[in-house]
Coordinates of C-alpha atoms and ligand atoms in Angstrom, one line a residue:
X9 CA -115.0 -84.6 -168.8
X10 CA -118.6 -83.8 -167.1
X11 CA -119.9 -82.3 -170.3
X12 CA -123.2 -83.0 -171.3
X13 CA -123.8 -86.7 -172.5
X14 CA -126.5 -88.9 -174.6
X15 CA -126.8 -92.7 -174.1
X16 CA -128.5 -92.9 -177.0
X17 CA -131.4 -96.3 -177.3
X18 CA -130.5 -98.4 -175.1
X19 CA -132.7 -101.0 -172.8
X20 CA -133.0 -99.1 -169.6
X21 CA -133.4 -101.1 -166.7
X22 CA -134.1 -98.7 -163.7
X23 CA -136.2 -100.7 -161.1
X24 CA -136.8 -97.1 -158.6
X25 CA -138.5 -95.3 -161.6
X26 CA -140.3 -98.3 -162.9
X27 CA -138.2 -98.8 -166.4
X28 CA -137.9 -102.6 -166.7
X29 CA -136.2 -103.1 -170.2
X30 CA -137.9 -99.6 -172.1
X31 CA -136.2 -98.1 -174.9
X32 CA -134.9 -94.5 -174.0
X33 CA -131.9 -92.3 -174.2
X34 CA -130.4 -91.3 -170.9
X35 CA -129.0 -87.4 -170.4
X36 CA -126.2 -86.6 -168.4
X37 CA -124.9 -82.8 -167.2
X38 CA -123.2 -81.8 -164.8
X39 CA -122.4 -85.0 -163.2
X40 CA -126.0 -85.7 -163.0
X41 CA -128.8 -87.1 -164.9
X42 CA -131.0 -84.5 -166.5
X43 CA -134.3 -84.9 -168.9
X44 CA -132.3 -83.8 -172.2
X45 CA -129.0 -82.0 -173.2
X46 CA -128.4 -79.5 -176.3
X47 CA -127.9 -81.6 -180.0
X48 CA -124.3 -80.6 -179.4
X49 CA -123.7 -83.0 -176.5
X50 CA -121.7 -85.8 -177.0
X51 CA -123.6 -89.0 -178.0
X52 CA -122.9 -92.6 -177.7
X53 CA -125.2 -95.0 -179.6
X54 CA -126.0 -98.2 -176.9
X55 CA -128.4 -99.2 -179.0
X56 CA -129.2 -103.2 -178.0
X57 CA -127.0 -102.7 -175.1
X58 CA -128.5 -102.9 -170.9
X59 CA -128.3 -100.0 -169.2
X60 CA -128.7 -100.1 -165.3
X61 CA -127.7 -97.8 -162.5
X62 CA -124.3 -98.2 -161.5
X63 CA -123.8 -101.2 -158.8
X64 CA -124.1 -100.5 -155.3
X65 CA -122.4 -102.7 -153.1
X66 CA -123.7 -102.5 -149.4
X67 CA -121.4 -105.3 -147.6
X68 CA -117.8 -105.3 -148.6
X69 CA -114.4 -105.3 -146.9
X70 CA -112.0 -103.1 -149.5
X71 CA -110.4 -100.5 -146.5
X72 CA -108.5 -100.5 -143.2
X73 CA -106.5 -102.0 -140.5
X74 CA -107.9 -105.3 -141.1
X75 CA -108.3 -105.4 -144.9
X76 CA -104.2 -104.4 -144.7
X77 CA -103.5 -107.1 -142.3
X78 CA -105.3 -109.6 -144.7
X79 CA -103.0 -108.1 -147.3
X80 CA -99.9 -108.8 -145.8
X81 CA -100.8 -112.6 -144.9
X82 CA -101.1 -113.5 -148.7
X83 CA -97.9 -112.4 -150.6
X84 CA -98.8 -115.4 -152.6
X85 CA -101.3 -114.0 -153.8
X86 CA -99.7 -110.8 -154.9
X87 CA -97.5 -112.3 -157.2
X88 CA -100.0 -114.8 -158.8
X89 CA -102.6 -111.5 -159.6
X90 CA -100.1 -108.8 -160.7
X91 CA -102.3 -105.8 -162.2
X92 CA -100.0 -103.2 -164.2
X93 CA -101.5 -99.3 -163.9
X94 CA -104.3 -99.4 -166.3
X95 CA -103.1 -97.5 -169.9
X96 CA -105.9 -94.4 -169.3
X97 CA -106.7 -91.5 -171.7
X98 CA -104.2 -88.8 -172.5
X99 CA -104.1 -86.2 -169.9
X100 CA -105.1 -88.4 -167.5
X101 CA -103.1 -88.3 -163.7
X102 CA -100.9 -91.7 -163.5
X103 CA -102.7 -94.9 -163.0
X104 CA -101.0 -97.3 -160.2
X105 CA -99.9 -100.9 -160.9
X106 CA -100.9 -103.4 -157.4
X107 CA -102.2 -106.6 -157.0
X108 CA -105.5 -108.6 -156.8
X109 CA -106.3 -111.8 -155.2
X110 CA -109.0 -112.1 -152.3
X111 CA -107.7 -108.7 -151.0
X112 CA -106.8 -106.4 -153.8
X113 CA -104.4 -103.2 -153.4
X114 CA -106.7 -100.0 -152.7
X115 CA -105.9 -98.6 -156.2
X116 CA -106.6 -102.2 -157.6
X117 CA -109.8 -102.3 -155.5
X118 CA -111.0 -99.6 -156.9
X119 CA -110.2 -99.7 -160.4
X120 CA -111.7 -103.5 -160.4
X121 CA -115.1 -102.6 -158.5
X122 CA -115.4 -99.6 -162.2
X123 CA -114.1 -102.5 -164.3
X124 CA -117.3 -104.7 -163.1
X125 CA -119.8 -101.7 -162.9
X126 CA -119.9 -100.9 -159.6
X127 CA -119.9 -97.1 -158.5
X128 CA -120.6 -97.5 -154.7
X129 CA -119.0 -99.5 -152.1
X130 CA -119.4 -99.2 -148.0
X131 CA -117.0 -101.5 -145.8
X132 CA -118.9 -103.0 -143.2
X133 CA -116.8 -102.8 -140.1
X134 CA -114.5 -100.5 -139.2
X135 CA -112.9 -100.3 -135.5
X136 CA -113.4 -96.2 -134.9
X137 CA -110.0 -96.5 -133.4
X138 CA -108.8 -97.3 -137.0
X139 CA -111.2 -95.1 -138.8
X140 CA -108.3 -92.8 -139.9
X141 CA -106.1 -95.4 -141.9
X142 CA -110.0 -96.5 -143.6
X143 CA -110.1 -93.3 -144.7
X144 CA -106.4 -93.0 -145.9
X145 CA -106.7 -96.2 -148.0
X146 CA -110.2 -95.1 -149.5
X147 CA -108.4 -91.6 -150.7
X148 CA -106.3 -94.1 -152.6
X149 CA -109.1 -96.0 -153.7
X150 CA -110.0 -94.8 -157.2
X151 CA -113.9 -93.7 -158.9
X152 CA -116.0 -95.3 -156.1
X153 CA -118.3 -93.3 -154.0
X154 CA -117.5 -95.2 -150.7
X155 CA -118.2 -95.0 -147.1
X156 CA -117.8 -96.9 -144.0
X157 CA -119.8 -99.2 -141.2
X158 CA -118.2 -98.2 -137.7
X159 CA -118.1 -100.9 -135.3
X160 CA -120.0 -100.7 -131.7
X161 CA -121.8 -103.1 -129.5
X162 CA -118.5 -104.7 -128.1
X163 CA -117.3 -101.6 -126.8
X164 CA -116.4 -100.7 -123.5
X165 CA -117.9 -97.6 -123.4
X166 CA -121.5 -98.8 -124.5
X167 CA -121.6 -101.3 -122.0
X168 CA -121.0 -99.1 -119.4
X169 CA -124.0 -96.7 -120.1
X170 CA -126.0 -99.8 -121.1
X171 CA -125.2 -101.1 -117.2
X172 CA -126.5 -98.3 -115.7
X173 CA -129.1 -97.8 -117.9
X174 CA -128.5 -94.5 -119.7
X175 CA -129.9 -95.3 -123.0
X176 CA -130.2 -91.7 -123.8
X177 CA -126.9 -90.6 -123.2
X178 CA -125.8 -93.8 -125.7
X179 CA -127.9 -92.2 -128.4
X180 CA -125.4 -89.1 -128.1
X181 CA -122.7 -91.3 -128.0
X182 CA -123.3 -93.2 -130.8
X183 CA -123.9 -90.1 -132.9
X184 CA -120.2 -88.7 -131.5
X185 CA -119.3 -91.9 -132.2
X186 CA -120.3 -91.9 -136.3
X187 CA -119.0 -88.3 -136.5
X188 CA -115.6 -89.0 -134.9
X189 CA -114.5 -91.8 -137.2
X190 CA -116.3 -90.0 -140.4
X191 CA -118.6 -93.8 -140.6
X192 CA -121.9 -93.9 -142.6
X193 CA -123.8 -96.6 -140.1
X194 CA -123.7 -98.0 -136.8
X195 CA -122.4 -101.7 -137.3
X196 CA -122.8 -104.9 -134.1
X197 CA -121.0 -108.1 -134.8
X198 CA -121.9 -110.7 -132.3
X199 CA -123.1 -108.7 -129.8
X200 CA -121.7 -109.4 -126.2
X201 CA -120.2 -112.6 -127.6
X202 CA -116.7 -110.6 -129.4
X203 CA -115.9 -109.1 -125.8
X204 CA -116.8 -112.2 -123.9
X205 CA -114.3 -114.2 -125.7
X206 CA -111.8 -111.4 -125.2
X207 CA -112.3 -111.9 -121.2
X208 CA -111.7 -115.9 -122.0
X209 CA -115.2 -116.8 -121.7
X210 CA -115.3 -119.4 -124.7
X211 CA -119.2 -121.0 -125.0
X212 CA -122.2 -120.0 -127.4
X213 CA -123.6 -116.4 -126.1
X214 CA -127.0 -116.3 -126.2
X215 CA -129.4 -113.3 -126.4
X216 CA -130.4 -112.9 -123.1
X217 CA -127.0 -114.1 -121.6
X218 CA -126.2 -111.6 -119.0
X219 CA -122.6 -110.0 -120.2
X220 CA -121.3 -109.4 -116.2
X221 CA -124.5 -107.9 -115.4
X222 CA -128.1 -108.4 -115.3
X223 CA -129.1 -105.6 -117.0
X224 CA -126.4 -105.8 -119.6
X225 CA -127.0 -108.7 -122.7
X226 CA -127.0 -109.3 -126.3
X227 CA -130.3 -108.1 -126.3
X228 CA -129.8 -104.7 -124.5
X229 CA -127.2 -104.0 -127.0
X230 CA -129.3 -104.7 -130.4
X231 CA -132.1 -102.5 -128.8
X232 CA -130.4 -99.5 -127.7
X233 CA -128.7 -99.1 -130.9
X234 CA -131.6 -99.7 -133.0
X235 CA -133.4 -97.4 -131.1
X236 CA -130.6 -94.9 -131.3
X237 CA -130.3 -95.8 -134.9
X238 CA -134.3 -94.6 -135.5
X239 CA -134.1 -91.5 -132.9
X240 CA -131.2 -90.1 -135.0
X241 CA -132.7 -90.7 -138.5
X242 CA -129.6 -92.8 -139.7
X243 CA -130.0 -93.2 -143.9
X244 CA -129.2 -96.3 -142.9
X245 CA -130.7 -98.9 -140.5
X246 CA -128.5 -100.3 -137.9
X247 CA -126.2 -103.3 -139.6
X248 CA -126.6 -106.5 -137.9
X249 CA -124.1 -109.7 -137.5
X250 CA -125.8 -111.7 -135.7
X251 CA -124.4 -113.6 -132.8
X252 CA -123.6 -117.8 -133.5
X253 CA -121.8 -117.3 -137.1
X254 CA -121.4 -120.4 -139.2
X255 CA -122.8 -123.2 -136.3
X256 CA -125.2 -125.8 -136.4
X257 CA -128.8 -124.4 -135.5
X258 CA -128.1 -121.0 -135.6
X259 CA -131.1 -120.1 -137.7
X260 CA -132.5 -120.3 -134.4
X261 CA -130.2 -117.4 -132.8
X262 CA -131.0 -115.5 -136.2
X263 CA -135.1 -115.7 -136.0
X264 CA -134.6 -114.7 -132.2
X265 CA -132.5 -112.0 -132.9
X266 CA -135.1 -110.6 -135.7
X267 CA -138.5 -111.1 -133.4
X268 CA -136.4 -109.1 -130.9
X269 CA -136.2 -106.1 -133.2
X270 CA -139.5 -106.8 -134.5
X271 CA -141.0 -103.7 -135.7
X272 CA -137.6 -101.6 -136.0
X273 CA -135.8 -101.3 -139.6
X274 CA -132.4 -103.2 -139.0
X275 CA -130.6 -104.7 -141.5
X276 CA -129.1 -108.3 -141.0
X277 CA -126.0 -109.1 -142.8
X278 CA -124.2 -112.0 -144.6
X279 CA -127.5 -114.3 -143.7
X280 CA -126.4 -117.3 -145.6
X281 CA -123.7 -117.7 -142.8
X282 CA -126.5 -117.4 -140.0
X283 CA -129.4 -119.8 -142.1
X284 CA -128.1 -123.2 -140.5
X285 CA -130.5 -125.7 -138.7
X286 CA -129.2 -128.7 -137.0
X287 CA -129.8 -132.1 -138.1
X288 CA -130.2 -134.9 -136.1
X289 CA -126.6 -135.8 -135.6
X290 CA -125.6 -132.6 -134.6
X291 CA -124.0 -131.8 -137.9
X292 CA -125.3 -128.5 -140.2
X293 CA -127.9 -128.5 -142.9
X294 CA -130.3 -125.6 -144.3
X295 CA -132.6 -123.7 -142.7
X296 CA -132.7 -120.8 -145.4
X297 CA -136.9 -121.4 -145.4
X298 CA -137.6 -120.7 -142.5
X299 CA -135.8 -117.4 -142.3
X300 CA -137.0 -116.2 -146.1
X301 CA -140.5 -117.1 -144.5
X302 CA -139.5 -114.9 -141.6
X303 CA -137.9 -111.9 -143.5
X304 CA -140.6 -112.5 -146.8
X305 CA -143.4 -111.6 -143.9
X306 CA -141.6 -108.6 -141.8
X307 CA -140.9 -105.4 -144.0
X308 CA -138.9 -104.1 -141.6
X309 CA -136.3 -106.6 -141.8
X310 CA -133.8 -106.1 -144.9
X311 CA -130.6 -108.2 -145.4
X312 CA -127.7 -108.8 -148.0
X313 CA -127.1 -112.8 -148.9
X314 CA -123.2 -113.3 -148.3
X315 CA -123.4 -115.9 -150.7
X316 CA -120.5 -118.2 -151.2
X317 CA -118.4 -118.7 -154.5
X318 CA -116.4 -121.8 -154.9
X319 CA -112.5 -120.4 -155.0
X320 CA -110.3 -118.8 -152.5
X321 CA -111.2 -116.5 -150.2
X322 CA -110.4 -114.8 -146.8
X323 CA -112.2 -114.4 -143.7
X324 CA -111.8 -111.5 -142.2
X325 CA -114.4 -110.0 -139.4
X326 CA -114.9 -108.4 -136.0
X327 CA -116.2 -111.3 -134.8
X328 CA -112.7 -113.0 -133.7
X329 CA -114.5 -116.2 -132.3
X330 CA -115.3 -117.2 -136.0
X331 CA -111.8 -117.1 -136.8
X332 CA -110.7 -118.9 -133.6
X333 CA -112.5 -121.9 -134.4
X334 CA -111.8 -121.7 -138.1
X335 CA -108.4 -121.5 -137.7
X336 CA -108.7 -124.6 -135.3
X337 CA -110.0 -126.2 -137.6
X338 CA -108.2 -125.6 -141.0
X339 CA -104.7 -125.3 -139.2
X340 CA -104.2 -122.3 -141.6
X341 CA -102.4 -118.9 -141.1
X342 CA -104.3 -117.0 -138.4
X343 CA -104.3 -113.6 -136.9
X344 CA -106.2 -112.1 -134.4
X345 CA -106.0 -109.1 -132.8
X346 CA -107.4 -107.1 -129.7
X347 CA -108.6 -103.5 -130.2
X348 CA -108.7 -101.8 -127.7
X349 CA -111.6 -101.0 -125.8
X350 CA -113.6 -101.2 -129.1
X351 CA -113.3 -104.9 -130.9
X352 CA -111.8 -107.8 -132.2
X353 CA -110.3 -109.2 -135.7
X354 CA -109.9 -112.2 -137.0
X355 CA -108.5 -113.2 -140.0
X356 CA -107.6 -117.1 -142.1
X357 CA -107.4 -117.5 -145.5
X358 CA -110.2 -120.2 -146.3
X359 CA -111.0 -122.4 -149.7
X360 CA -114.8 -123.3 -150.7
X361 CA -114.6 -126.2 -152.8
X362 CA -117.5 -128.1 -154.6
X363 CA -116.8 -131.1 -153.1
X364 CA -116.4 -130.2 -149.4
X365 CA -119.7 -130.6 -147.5
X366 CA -119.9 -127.7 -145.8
X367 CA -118.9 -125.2 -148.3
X368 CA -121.4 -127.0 -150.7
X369 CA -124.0 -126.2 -148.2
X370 CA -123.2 -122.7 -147.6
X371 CA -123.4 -122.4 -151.3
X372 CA -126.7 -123.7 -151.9
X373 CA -128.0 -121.8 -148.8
X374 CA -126.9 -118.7 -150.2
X375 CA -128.9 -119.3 -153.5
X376 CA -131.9 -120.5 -151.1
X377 CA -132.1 -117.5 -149.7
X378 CA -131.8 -115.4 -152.6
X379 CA -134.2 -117.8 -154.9
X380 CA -136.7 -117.8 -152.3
X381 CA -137.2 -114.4 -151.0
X382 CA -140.6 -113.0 -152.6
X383 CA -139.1 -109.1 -152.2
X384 CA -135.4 -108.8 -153.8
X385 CA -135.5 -104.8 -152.3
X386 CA -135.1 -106.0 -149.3
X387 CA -132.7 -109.4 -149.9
X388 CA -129.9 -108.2 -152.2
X389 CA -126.2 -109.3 -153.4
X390 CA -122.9 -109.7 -151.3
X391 CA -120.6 -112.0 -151.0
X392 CA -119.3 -110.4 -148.0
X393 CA -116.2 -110.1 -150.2
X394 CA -113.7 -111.3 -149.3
X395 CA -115.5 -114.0 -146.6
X396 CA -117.6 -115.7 -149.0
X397 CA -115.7 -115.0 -152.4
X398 CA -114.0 -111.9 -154.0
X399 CA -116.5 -109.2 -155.4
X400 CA -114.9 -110.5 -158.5
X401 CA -117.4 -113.4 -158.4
X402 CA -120.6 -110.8 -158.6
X403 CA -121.2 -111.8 -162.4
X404 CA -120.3 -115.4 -162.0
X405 CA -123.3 -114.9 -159.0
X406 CA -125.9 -112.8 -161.1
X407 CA -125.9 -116.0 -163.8
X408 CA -126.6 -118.6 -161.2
X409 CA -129.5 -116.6 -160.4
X410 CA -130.1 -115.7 -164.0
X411 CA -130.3 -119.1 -165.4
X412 CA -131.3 -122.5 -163.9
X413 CA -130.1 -124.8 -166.1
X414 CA -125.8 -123.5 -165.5
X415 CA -127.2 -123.7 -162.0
X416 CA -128.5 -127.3 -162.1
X417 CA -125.4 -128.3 -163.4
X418 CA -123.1 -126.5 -161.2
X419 CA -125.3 -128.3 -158.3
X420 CA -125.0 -131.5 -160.1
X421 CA -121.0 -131.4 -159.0
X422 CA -121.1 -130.3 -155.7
X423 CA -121.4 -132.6 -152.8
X424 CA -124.4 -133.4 -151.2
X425 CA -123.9 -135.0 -148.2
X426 CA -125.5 -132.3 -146.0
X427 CA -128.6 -131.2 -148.9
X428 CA -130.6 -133.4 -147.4
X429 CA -134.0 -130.6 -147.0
X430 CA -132.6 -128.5 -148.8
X431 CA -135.5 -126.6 -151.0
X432 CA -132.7 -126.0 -154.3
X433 CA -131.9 -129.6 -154.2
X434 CA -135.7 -129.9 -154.5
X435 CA -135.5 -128.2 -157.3
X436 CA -136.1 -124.2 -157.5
X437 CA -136.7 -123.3 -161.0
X438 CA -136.7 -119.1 -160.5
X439 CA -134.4 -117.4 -162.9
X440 CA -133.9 -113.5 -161.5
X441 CA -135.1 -111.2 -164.9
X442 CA -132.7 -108.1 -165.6
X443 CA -135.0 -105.9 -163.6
X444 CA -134.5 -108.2 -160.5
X445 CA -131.1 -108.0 -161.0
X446 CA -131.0 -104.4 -161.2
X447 CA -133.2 -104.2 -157.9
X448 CA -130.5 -106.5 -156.2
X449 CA -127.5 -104.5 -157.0
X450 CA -128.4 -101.2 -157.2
X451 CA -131.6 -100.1 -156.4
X452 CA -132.5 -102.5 -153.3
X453 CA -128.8 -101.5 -151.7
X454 CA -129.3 -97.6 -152.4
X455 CA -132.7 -97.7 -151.0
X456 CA -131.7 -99.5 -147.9
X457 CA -128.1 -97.0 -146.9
X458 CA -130.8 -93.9 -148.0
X459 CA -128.9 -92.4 -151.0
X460 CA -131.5 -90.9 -152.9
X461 CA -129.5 -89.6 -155.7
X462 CA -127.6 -93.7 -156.2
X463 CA -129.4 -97.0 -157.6
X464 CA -131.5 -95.1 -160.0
X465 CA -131.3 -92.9 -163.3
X466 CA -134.1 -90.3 -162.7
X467 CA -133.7 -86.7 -163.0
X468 CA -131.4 -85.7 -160.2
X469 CA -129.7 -88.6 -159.8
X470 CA -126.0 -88.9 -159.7
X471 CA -124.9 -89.9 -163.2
X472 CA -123.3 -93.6 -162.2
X473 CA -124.5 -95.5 -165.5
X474 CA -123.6 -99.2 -166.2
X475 CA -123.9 -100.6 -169.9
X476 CA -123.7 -104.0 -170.9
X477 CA -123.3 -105.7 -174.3
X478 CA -125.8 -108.5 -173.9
X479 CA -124.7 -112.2 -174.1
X480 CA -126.3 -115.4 -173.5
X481 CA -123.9 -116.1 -170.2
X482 CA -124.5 -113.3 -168.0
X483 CA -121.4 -113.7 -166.5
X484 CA -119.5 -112.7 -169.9
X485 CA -122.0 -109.9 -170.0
X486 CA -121.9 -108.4 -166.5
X487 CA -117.7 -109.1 -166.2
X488 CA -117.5 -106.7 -169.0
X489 CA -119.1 -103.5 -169.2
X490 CA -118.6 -101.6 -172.3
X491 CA -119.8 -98.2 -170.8
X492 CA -119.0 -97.5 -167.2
X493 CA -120.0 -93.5 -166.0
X494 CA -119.1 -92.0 -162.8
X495 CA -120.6 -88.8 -162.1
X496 CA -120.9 -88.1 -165.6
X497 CA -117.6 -88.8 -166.3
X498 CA -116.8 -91.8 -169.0
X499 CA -114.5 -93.8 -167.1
X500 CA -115.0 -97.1 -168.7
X501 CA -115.2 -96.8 -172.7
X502 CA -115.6 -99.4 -175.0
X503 CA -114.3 -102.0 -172.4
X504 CA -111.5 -100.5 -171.1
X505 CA -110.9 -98.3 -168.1
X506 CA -109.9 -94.8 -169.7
X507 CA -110.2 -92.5 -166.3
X508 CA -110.0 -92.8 -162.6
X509 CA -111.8 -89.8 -160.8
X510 CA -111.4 -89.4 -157.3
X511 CA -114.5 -90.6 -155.7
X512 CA -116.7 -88.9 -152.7
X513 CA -116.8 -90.2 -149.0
X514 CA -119.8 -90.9 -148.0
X515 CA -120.5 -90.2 -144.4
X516 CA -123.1 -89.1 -141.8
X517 CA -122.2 -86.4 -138.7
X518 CA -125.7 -86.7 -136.6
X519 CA -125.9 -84.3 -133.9
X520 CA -125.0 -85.2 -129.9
X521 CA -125.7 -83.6 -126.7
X522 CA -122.1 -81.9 -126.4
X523 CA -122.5 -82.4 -122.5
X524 CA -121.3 -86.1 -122.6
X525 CA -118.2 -85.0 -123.5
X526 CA -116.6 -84.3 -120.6
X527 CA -117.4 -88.0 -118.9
X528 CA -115.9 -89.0 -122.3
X529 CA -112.6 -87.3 -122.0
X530 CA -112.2 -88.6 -118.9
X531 CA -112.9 -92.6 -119.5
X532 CA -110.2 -91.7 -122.6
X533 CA -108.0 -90.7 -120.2
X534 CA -108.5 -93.5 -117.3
X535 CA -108.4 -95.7 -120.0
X536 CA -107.3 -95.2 -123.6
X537 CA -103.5 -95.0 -125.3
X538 CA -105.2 -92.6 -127.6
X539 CA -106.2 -89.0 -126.4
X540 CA -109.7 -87.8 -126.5
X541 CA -108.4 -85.0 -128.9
X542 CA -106.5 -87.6 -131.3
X543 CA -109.2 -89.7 -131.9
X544 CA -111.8 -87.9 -134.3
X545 CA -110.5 -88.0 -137.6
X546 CA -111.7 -84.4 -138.2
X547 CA -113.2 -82.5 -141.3
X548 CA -113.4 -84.7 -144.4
X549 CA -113.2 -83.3 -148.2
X550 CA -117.3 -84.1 -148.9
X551 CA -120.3 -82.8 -146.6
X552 CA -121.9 -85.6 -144.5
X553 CA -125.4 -87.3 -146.1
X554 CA -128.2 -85.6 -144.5
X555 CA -129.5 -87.7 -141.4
X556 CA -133.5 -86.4 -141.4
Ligands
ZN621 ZN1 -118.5 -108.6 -143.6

């Protein structure tokens, strides 16, 4: 099913190439695109449709330990969102039935993510202890290209060569660390403040906070591994959660945290949830201007939204303080869990609703942030799925950007007690064009993990093609593609899923000094219930993405 293709006519919207809307047939060989094919090649007439680049999503939660401990706290949910094996073409291997909800089945995930577009997915935080079960569940993950974040900056081992000041040797061990678990970028969640609250400390952990040692902080961390991020030529820049999630005044923590990396690429993630100043009173409102100011002036800084969607959700992260307090507050179903040596996870199963104050504000910050930002390359879509709202919400999302008059009245309902400030109850009248949109979920993400051949439709590139039937509410239009490729293959026709491919892992294996093995074997042994030899997860089925 990778014979040669025509899309023939349709508007292409391909923001990397500079196509915003232009008439054109798109060619397809080979699982990639190509300038024309032979008059025998198949040819589908899109002719008034949208054709984009298949969606990239760069922050997501879809595979692992924690995503399967989510699972299992919402049977509920299961059996409210059913999804029987999709009826594919003839021939075809067997499709899987599973469930949806906040935290959908792997097959599920996968077939979903198609079903909306989307052809690429990393999850952003993956223990490296559990790197082997990510990678089992995205084997069973159907179509998407997908990769994963690996989680350091809490770890034991980092701190140690941080404390006595052996940045280099952390540069090697960061690179062992990526090519051990088979991860795609280095991700820090809180940094200092996830293993502090292991240790029982339980206050705020600020950046220059010593963590048991002077030479040991928040700071230290974010530097070395941006630095080692750079010296190894990562596609990706290192992915940052900042340290204060979801408190009054942490806009502050998040500006620090950026001027501290000034000048170095780093990527800051799920900002809405980090864009809080503090009123008066102590109690949260927005501080989403300030920030956009900050990351509109600074092109080295890049960041992904994390907007909120009113609905059910689940919080799941490293940063196991979050949950603590959350669940304190909501009194709902909580786990957390210790990994060893490595991280934490946290986990509650949370509700935004229109009329709580809180959510409301995390709602509008979101669209703040993403209304406000002058470069949309470098500000682009999540909804940290499943923290802020499922990825199911993404089209529901591109028409509150799309058009300010649904949005007006969607702000109209929610509550405004803590809007006070706030620059979209203002009023903000920018409606994101179909380029912008393309730039936000495809081309901005594949620019900013380095995948050359993803986000775009120029000769060479990877043949991931959305097309959309165009309808006044965007969120009809982008919920239902009627053409979804996959490296050249049609897997969605005419609206409905027909094939599920396998898709590719995407990974990096940078190079390390193989002399600080032998200090690592033996901390693994002083130290670990896993064996030095057990832990790398070994040769994987695709080649690594070339780090220089
Ligand atoms: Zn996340």
């Amino acid at each position: 099913m990778t014979d040669a293709l025509r899309l023939v006519g349709g508007r292409v919207y391909d923001p990397a190439n500079g196509l915003d809307g232009v008439v054109a047939d798109v060619c397809v060989e080979g699982g990639r695109i190509v300038a024309t094919v032979p008059d025998t090649a198949r040819r589908i007439d899109v002719g008034g449709m949208v054709v984009m680049p298949g969606g990239v999503d760069i922050h997501s939660h879809v595979a692992g330990a924690s995503v399967n401990a989510a699972r299992r706290l919402l049977p509920e949910e299961h059996a409210a969102d059913a999804e029987p094996a999709p009826a594919l073409a003839p021939g075809e291997p067997r499709a899987r039935s599973g469930s949806g909800g906040t935290v959908p089945t792997t097959f599920t995930t996968g077939y979903r993510y198609a079903g909306l577009g989307y052809t690429t997915v990393f999850d952003a935080a993956v223990a490296p202890l559990y790197a082997r079960t990510s990678h089992a569940e995205l084997d069973d993950t159907p179509i998407v290209d997908a990769g994963f974040y690996v989680l350091v900056g809490n770890d034991a081992y980092l701190w140690q060569l941080i404390r006595t000041g052996d940045r280099a040797r952390a540069q090697h061990y960061v690179a062992w660390l990526l090519s051990a678990a088979g991860g795609y970028a280095l991700k820090v969640v809180n940094p200092g403040g996830v293993e502090m609250w292991k240790r029982g400390h339980r206050g705020r952990i600020g950046l220059d906070d010593p963590l048991g040692s002077d030479s040991l902080t928040p700071r230290a961390i974010l530097d070395t591994l941006c630095d080692a991020a750079e010296a190894l030529r990562l596609p990706h820049a290192t992915h940052i959660h900042c340290n204060d999630l979801g408190l009054a005044g942490n806009v502050a923590t998040t500006l620090a945290t950026m001027q501290a990396l000034s000048g170095r690429r780093a990527h800051f993630t799920h900002i809405q949830f980090h864009a809080y100043a503090a009123a008066a009173d102590g109690r949260r409102m927005s501080g989403a201007r300030d920030l956009v100011e900050y990351i509109n002036q600074h092109p080295e800084v890049s960041a992904d939204v994390g907007q909120v969607m009113f609905g059910p959700a689940t919080t799941l992260t490293a940063d196991g303080v979050v949950e603590y307090l959350l669940y304190k507050s909501s009194g709902r179903k909580w786990v957390n869990s210790d990994i060893e040596l490595e991280t934490g996870c946290g986990i509650v199963p949370h509700a935004y609703r229109e009329r709580q104050a809180v959510a409301a504000l995390q709602w509008v910050v979101g669209l703040e942030l993403f209304l406000l930002a002058a470069d949309p390359w470098r500000v682009v879509l999540s909804t940290d799925h499943p923290n802020g709202g499922s990825f199911m919400a993404y089209p529901e999302l591109m028409r509150l950007l799309m058009d300010r008059a649904y949005r007006d009245e969607c702000l109209k309902r929610v509550n405004a007690t803590l809007l006070q400030g706030s620059a979209l109850a203002d009023g903000l009248s920018r409606e994101y064009t179909l380029n912008e949109i393309a730039i936000v979920t495809r081309a901005g993400p594949a620019r900013l993990l380095g995948l050359k051949h993803k986000g775009q439709l120029g000769v060479g590139a990877d043949a991931d093609i959305t097309v959309y039937m165009p309808n006044p509410d965007q969120s009809v239009m982008f919920a239902t593609p009627r053409f979804v490729i996959k490296s050249g293959i049609v897997v969605v026709e005419e609206g409905q899923l027909r094939r599920a491919p396998s898709g590719r892992r995407l990974h990096v294996r940078p190079a390390h000094d193989r002399t600080i093995e032998a200090p690592l074997r033996s901390f693994f042994e002083r130290h670990a219930t896993v064996s030095f030899d057990n832990y790398p997860v070994g040769a994987l089925r695709d080649d690594p993405v070339p780090t220089t």
